PDB file of C-alpha atoms in Angstrom:
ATOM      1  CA  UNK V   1       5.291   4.514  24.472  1.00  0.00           C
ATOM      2  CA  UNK V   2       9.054   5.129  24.865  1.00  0.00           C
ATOM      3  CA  UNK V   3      11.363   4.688  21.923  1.00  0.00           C
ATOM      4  CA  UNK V   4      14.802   2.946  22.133  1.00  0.00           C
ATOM      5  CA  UNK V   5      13.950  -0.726  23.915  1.00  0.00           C
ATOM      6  CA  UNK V   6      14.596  -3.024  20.431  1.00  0.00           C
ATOM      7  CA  UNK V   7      17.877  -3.337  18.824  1.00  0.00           C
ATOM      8  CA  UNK V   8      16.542  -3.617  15.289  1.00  0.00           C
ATOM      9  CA  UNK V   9      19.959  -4.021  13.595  1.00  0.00           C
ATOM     10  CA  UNK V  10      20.261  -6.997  15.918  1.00  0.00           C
ATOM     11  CA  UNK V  11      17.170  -8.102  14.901  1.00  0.00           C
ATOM     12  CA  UNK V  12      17.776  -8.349  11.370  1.00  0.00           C
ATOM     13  CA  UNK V  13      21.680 -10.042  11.822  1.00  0.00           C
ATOM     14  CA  UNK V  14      20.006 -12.524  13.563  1.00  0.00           C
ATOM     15  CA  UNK V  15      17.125 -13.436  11.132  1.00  0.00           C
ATOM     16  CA  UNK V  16      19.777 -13.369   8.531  1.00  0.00           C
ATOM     17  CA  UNK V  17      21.972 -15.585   9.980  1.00  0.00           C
ATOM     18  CA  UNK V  18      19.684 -18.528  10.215  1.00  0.00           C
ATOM     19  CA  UNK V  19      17.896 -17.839   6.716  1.00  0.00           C
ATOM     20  CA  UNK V  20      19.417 -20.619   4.859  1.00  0.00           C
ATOM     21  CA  UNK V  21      18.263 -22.980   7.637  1.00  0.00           C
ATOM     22  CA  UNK V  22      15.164 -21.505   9.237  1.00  0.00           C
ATOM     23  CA  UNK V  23      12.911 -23.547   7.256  1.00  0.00           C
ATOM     24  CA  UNK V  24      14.117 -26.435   9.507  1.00  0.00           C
ATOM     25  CA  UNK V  25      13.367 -24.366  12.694  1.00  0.00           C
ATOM     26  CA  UNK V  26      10.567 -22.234  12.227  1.00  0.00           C
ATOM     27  CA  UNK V  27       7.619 -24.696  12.759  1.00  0.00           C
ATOM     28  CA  UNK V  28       6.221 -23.054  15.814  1.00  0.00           C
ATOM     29  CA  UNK V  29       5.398 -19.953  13.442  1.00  0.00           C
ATOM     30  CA  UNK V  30       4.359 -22.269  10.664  1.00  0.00           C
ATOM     31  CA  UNK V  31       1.612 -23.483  13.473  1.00  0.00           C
ATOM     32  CA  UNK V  32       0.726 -20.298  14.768  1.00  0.00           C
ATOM     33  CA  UNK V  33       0.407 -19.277  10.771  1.00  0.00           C
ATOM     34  CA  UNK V  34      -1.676 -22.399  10.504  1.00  0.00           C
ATOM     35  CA  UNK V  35      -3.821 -21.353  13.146  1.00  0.00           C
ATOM     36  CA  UNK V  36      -4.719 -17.619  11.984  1.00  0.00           C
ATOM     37  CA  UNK V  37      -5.198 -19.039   8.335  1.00  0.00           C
ATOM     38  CA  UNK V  38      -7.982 -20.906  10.065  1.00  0.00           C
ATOM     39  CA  UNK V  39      -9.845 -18.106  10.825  1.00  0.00           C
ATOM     40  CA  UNK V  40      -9.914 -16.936   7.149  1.00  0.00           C
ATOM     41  CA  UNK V  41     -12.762 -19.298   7.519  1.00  0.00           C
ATOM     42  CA  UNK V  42     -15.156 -16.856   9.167  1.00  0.00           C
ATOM     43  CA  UNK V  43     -14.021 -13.999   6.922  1.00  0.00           C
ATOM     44  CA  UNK V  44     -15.501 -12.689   3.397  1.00  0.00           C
ATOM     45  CA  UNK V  45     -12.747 -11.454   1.358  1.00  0.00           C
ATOM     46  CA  UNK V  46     -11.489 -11.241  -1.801  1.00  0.00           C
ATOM     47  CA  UNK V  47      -8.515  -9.301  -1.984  1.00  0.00           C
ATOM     48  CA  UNK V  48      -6.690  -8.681  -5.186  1.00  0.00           C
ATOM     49  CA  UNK V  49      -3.226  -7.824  -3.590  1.00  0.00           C
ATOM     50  CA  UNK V  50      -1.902  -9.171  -0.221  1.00  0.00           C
ATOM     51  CA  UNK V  51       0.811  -7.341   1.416  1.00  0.00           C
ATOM     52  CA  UNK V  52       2.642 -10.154   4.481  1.00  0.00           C
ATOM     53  CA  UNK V  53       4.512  -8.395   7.035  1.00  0.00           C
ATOM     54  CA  UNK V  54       7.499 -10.004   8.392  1.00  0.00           C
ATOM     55  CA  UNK V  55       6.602 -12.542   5.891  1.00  0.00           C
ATOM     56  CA  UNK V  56      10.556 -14.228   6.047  1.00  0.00           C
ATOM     57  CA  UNK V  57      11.342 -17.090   3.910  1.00  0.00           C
ATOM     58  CA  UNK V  58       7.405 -16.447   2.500  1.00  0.00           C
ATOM     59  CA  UNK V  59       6.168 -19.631   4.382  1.00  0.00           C
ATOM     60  CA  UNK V  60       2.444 -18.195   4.675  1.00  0.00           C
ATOM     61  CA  UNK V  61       2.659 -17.573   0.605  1.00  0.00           C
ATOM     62  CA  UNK V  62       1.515 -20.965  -0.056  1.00  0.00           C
ATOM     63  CA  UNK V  63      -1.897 -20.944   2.163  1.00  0.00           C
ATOM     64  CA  UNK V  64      -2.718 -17.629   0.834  1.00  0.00           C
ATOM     65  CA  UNK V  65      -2.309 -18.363  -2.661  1.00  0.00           C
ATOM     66  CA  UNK V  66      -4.299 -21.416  -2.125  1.00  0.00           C
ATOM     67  CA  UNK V  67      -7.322 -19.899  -0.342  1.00  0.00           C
ATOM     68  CA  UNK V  68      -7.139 -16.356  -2.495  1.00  0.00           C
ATOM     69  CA  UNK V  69      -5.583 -17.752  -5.973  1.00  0.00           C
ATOM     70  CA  UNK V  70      -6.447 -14.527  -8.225  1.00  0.00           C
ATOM     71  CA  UNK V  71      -4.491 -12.246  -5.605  1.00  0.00           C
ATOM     72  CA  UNK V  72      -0.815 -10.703  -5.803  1.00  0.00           C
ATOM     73  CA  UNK V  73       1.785 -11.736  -3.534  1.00  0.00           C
ATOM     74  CA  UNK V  74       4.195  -9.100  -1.834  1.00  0.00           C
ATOM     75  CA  UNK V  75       6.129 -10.077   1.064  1.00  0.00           C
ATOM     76  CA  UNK V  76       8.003  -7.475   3.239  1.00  0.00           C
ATOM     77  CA  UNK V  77      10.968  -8.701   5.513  1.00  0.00           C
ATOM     78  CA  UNK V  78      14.116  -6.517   7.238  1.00  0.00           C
ATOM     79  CA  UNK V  79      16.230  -9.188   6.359  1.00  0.00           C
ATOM     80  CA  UNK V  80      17.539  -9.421   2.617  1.00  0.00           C
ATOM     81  CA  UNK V  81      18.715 -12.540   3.040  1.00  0.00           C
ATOM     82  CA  UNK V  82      15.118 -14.357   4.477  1.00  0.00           C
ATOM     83  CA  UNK V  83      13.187 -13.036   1.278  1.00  0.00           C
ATOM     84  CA  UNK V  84      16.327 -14.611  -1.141  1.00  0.00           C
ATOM     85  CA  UNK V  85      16.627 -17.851   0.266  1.00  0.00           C
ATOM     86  CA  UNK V  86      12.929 -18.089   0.838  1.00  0.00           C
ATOM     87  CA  UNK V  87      12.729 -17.172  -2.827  1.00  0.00           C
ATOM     88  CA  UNK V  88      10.166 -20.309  -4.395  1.00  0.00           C
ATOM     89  CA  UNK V  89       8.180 -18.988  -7.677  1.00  0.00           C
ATOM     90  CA  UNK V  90       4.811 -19.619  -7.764  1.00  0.00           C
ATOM     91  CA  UNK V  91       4.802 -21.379 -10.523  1.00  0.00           C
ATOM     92  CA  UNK V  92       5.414 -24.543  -8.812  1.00  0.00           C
ATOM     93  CA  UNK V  93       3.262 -23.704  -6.053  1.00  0.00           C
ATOM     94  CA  UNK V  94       0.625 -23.747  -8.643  1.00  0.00           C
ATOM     95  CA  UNK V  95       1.321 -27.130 -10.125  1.00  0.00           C
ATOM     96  CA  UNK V  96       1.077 -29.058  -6.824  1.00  0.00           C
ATOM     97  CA  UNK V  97      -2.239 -26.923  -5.582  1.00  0.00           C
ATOM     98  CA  UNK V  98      -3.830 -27.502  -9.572  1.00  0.00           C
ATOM     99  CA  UNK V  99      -4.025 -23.906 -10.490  1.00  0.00           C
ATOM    100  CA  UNK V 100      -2.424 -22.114 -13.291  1.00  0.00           C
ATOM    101  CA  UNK V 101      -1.292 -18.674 -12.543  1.00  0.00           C
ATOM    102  CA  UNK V 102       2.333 -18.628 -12.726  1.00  0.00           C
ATOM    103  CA  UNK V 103       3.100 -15.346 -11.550  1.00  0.00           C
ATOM    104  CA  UNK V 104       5.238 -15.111  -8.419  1.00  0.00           C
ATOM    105  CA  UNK V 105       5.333 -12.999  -5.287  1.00  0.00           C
ATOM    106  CA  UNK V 106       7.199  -9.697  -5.070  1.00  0.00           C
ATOM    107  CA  UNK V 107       9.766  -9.563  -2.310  1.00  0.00           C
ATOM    108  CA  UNK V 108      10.410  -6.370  -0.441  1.00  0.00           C
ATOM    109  CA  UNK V 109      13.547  -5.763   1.994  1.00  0.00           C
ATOM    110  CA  UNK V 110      11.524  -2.971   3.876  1.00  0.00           C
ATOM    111  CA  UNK V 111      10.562  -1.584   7.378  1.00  0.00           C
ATOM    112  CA  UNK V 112       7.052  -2.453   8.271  1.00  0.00           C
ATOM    113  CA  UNK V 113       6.766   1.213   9.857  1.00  0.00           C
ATOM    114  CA  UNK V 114       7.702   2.811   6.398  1.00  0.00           C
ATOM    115  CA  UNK V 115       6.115   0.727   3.644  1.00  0.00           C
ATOM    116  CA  UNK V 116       7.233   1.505   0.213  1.00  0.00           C
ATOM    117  CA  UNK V 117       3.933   1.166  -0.870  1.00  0.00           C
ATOM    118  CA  UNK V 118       0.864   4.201  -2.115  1.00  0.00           C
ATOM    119  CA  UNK V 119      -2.039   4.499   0.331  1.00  0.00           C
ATOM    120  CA  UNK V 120      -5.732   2.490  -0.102  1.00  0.00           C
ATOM    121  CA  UNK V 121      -3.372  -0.462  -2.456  1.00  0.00           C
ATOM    122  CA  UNK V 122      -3.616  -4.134  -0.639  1.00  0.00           C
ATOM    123  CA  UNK V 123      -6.568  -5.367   0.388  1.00  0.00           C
ATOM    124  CA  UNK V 124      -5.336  -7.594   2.860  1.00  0.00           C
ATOM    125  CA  UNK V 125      -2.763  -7.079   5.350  1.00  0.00           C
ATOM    126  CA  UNK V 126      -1.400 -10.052   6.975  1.00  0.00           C
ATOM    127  CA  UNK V 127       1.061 -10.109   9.786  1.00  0.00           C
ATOM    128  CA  UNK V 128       2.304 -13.666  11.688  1.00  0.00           C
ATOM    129  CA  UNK V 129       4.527 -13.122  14.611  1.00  0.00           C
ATOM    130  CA  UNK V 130       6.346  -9.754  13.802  1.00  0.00           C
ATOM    131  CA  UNK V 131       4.816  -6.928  16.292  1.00  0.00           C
ATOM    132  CA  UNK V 132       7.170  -8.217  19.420  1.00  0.00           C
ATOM    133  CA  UNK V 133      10.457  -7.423  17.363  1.00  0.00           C
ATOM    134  CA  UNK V 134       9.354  -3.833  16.699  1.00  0.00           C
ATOM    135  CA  UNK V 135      10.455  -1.408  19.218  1.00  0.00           C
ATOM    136  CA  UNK V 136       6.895   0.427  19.246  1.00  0.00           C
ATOM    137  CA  UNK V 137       3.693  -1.758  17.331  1.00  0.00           C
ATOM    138  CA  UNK V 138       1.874   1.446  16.465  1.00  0.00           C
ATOM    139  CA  UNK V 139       3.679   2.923  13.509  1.00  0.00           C
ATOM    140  CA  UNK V 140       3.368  -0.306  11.847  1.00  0.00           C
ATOM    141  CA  UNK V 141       0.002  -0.641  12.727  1.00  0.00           C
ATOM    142  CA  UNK V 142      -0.840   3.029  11.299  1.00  0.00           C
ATOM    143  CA  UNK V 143       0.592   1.919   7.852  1.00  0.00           C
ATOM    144  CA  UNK V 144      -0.913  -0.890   7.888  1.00  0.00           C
ATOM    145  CA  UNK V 145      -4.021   1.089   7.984  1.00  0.00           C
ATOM    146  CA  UNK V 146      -2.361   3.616   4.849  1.00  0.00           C
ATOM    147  CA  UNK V 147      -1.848   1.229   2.590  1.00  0.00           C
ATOM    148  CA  UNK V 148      -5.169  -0.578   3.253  1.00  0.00           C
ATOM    149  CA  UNK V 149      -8.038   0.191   0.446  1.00  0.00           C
ATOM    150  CA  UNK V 150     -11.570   1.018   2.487  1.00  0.00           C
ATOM    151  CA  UNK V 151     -13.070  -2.257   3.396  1.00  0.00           C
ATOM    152  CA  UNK V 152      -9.240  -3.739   3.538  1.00  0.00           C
ATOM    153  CA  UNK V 153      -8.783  -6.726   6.543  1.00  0.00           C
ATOM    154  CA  UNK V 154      -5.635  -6.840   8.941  1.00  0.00           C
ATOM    155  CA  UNK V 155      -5.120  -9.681  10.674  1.00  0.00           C
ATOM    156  CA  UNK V 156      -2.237 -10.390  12.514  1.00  0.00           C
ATOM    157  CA  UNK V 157      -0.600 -12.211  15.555  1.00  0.00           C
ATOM    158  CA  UNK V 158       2.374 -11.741  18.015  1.00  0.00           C
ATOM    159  CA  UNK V 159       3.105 -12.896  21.416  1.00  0.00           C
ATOM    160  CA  UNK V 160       1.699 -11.395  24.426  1.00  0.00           C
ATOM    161  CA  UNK V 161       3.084 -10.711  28.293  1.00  0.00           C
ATOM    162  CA  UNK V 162       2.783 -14.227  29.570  1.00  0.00           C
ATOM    163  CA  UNK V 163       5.373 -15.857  26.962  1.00  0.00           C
ATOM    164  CA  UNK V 164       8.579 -17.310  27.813  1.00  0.00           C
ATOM    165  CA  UNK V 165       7.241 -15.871  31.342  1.00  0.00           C
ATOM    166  CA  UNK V 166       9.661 -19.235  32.736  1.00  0.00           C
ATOM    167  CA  UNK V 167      13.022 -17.960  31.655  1.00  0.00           C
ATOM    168  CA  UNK V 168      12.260 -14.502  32.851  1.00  0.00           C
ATOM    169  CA  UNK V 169      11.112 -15.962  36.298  1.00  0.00           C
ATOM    170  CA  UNK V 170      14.713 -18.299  36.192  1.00  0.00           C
ATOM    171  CA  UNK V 171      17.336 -15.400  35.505  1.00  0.00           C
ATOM    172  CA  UNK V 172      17.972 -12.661  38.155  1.00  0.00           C
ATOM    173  CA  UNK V 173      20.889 -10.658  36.872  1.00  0.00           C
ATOM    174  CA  UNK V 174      18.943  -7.215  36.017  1.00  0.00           C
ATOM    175  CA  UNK V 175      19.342  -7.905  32.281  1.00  0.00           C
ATOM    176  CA  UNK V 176      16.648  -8.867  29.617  1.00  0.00           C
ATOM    177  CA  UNK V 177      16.468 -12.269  28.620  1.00  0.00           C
ATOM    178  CA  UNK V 178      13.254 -11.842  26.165  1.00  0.00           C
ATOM    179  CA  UNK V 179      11.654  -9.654  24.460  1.00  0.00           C
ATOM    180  CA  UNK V 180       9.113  -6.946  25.505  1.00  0.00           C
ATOM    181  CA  UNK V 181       5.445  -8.514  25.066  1.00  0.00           C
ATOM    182  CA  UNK V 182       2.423  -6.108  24.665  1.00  0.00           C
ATOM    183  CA  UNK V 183      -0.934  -6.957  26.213  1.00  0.00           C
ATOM    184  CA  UNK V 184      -3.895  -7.758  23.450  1.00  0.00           C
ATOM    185  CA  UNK V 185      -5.852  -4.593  25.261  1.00  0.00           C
ATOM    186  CA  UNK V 186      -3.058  -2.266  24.676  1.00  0.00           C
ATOM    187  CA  UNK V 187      -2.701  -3.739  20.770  1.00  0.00           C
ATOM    188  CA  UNK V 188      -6.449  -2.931  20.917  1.00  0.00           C
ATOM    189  CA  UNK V 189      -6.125   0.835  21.747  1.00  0.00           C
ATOM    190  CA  UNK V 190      -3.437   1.275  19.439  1.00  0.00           C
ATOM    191  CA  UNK V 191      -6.113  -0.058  16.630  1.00  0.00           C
ATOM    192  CA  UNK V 192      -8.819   2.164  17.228  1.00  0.00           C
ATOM    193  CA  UNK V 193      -6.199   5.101  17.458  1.00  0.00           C
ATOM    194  CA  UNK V 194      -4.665   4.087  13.833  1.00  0.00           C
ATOM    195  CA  UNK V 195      -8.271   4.487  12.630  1.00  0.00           C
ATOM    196  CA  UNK V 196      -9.433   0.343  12.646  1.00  0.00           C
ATOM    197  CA  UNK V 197     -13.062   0.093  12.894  1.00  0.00           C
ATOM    198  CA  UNK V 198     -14.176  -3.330  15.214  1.00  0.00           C
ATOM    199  CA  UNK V 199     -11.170  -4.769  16.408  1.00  0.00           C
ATOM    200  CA  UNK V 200     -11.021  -8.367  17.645  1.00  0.00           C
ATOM    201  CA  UNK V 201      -8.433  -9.410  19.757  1.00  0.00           C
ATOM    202  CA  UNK V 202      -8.342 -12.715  21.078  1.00  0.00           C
ATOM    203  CA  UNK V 203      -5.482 -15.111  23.027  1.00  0.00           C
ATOM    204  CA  UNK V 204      -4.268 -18.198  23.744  1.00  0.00           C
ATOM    205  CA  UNK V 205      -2.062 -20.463  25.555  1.00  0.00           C
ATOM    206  CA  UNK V 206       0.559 -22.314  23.670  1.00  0.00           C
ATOM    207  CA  UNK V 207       2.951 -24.643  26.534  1.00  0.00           C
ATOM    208  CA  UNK V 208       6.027 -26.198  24.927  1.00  0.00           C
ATOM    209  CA  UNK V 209       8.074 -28.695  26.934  1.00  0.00           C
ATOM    210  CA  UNK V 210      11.900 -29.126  26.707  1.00  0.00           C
ATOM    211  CA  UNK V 211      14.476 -31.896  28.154  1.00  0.00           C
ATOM    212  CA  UNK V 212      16.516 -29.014  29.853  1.00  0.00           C
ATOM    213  CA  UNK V 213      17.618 -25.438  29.427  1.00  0.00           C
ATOM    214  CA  UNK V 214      20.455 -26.040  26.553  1.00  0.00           C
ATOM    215  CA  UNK V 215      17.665 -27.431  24.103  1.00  0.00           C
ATOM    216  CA  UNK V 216      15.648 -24.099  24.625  1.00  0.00           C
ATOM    217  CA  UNK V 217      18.162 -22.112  24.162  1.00  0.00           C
ATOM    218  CA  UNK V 218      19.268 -24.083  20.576  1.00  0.00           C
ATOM    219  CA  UNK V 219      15.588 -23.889  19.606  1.00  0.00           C
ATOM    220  CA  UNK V 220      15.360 -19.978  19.868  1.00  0.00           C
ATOM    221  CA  UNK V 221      18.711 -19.577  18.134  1.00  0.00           C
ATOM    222  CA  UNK V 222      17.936 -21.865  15.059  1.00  0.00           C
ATOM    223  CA  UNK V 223      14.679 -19.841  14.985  1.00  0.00           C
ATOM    224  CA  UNK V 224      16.890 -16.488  15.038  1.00  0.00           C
ATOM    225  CA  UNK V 225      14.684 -15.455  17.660  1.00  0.00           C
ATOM    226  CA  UNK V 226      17.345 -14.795  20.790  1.00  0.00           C
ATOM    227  CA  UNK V 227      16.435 -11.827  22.863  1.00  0.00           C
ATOM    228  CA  UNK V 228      17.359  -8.858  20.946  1.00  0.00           C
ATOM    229  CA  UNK V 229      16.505  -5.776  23.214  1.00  0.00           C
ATOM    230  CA  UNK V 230      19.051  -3.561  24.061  1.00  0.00           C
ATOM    231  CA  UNK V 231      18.910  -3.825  27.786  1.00  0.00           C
ATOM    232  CA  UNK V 232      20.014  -7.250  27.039  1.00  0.00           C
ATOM    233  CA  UNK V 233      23.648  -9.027  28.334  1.00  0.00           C
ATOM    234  CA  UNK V 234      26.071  -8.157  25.398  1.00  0.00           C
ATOM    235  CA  UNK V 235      28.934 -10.444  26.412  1.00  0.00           C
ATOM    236  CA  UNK V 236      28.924 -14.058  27.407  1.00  0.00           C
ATOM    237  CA  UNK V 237      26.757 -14.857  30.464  1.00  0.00           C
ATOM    238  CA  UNK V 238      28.439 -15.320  33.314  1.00  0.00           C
ATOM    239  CA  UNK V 239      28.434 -19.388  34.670  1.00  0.00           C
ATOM    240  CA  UNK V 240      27.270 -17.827  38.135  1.00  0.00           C
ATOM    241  CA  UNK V 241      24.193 -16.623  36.378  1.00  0.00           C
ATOM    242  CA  UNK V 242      23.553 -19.263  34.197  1.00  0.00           C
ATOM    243  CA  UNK V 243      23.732 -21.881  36.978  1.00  0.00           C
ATOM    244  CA  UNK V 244      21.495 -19.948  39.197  1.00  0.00           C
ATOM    245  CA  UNK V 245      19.041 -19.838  35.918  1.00  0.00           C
ATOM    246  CA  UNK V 246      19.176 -23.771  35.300  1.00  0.00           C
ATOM    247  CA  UNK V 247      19.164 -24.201  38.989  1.00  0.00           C
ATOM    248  CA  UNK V 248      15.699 -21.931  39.254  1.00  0.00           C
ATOM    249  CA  UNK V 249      13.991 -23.658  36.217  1.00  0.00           C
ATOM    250  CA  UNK V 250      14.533 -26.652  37.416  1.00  0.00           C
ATOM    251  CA  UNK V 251      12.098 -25.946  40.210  1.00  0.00           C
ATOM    252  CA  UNK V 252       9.226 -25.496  36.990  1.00  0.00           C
ATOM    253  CA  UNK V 253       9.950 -29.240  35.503  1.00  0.00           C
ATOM    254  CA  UNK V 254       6.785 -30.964  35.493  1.00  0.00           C
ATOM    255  CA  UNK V 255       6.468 -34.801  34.412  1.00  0.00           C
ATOM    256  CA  UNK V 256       9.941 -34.798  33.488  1.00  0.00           C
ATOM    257  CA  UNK V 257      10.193 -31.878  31.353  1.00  0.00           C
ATOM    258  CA  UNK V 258      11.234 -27.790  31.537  1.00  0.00           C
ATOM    259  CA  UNK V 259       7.538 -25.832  30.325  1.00  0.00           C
ATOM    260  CA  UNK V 260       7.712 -23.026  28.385  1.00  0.00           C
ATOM    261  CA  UNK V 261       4.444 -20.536  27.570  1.00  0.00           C
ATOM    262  CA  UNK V 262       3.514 -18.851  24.785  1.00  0.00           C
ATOM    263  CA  UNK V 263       1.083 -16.585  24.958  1.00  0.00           C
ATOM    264  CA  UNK V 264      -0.430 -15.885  21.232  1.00  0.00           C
ATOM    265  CA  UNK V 265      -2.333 -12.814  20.534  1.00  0.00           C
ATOM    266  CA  UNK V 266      -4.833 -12.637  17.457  1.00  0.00           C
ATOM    267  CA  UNK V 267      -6.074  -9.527  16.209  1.00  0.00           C
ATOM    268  CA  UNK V 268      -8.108  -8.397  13.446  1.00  0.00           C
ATOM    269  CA  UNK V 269      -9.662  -5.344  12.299  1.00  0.00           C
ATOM    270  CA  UNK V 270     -11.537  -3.428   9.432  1.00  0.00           C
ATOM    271  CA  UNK V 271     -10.671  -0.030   7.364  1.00  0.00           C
ATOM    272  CA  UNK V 272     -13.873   1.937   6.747  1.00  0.00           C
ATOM    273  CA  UNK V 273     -14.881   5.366   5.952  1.00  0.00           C
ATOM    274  CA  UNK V 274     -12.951   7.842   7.035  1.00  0.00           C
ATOM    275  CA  UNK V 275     -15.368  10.124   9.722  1.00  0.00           C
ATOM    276  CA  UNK V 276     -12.883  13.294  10.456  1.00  0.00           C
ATOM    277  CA  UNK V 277      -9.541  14.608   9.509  1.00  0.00           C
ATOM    278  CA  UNK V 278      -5.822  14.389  10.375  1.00  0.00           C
ATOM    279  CA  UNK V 279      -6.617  17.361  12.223  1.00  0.00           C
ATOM    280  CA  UNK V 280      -9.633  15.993  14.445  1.00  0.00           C
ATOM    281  CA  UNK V 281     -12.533  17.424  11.764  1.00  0.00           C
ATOM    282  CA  UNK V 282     -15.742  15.787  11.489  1.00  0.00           C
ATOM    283  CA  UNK V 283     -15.579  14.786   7.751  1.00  0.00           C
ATOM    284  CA  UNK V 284     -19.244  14.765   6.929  1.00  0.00           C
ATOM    285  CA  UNK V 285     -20.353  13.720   2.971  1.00  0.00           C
ATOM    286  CA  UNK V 286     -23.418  14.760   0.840  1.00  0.00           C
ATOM    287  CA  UNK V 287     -24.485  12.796  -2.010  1.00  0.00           C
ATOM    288  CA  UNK V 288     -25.627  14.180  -4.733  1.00  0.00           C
ATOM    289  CA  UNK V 289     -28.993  14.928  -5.775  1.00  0.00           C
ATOM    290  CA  UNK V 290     -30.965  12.111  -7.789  1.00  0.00           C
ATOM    291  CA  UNK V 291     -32.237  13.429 -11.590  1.00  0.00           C
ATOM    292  CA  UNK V 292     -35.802  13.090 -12.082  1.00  0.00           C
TER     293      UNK V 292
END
């Protein structure tokens, strides 16, 4: 996969520009977080360290500490500024979910694709709606893997092809107006390749409505999450464009109101055994006679 498509400085200016607010803005992650915490459920795990990528303000802290109380915390955000004014101890978490451990969550100002952590040390890796502002998943993915102990869970979600599908349809000007969306197959591959034994991937359809255009637009801004790729418009967009962009979505209102799709991609996978090299060597393992 080509290099070069995300402007990752941009990314992180505009997730630290709406820090001290996002917490107003952010509920359709807080959902979509709700959603993959659900399917915990089905899984048997007892990690003793949890490592969130993209974690933010820490707003998936809470359910984790609730579900896996004994584990420690460490979130992992670009943006400096998300991780201090997301910065709640745990302490009080603990007195409103009735458990005692007051020890609180590391924060680390890192980039998912070079974790400053030592190989085989979380035991959980947990991910909500950070893949689609890398410029290339797979490097993230492959640390994941790194830092993941044998028998280590990551599950993870992100936004597939069909989101905000509308507002690409509406503008025509040759620039991009979201951000590049990766098909669940594709996130698949790039599993198995990392070394992730039984991936699942799953999807589904999220449709938001909106009054008009304008309140979109203030909604993805509040939320810090603007187009940042670097084939997008730099300046102001011209009124010709944006006109023929309100004009065209206009033609999508149904019962009143502008859709808007969200496609949401779950995955999860397993590290196991390692079964050959780097280097593409069969790794093959003898256990040791029993004594009589």
């Amino acid at each position: 996969m080509s290099a070069g498509f995300v402007d990752r400085q941009q990314v992180g200016r505009r997730f630290s520009k709406v820090a001290a607010s996002y917490g107003e803005a952010d509920f359709f992650v807080r959902e979509v977080d709700r959603r993959m915490q659900e399917r915990l459920d089905y899984v048997k795990i007892e990690p003793k360290r949890i490592l969130d990528l993209g974690c933010s303000r820490g707003g998936s802290f809470p359910g984790l500490a609730a579900r896996y109380p004994a584990a420690e915390l460490i979130g992992l955000d670009v943006a400096p500024a998300m991780l201090d004014t997301g910065h709640v101890s745990r302490a009080g978490w603990q007195r409103w979910l009735g458990l005692g451990k007051a020890s609180g969550p590391q924060r680390l100002a890192a980039d998912a694709a070079k974790l400053p952590l030592k190989a085989k040390s979380a035991a959980l890796v947990w991910s909500n709606l950070l893949l689609h502002w890398l410029d290339d998943p797979l490097p993230a993915l492959a640390e994941a893997h790194r830092v993941l102990e044998v028998g280590g869970l990551l599950m993870f979600s992100t936004l597939g092809p069909d989101s905000l599908k509308e507002l690409r349809t509406a503008f025509s000007d040759g620039y991009a107006h979201t951000q590049r969306f990766i098909d669940m197959h594709d996130l698949g591959d790039m599993l198995v390749g990392c070394g992730f034994a039984d991936p699942v991937m799953d999807m589904e359809v999220i449709t938001l409505t909106y009054d008009d255009l304008d309140a979109l637009f203030a909604e993805l801004r509040a939320a810090g999450s603007g187009c940042a790729m670097k084939a997008r418009r730099h300046g102001l967009t011209g009124r010709g464009s944006l006109a023929g962009a309100r004009a065209a979505y206009e033609t999508m209102r149904r019962d009143g109101k502008l859709p808007v799709t969200f496609e949401v991609v779950y995955g999860h996978a397993w590290k196991t055994e390692a079964k050959q090299t780097p280097d593409g060597r069969a790794i093959v393992r003898f256990d040791p006679p029993r004594r009589k």
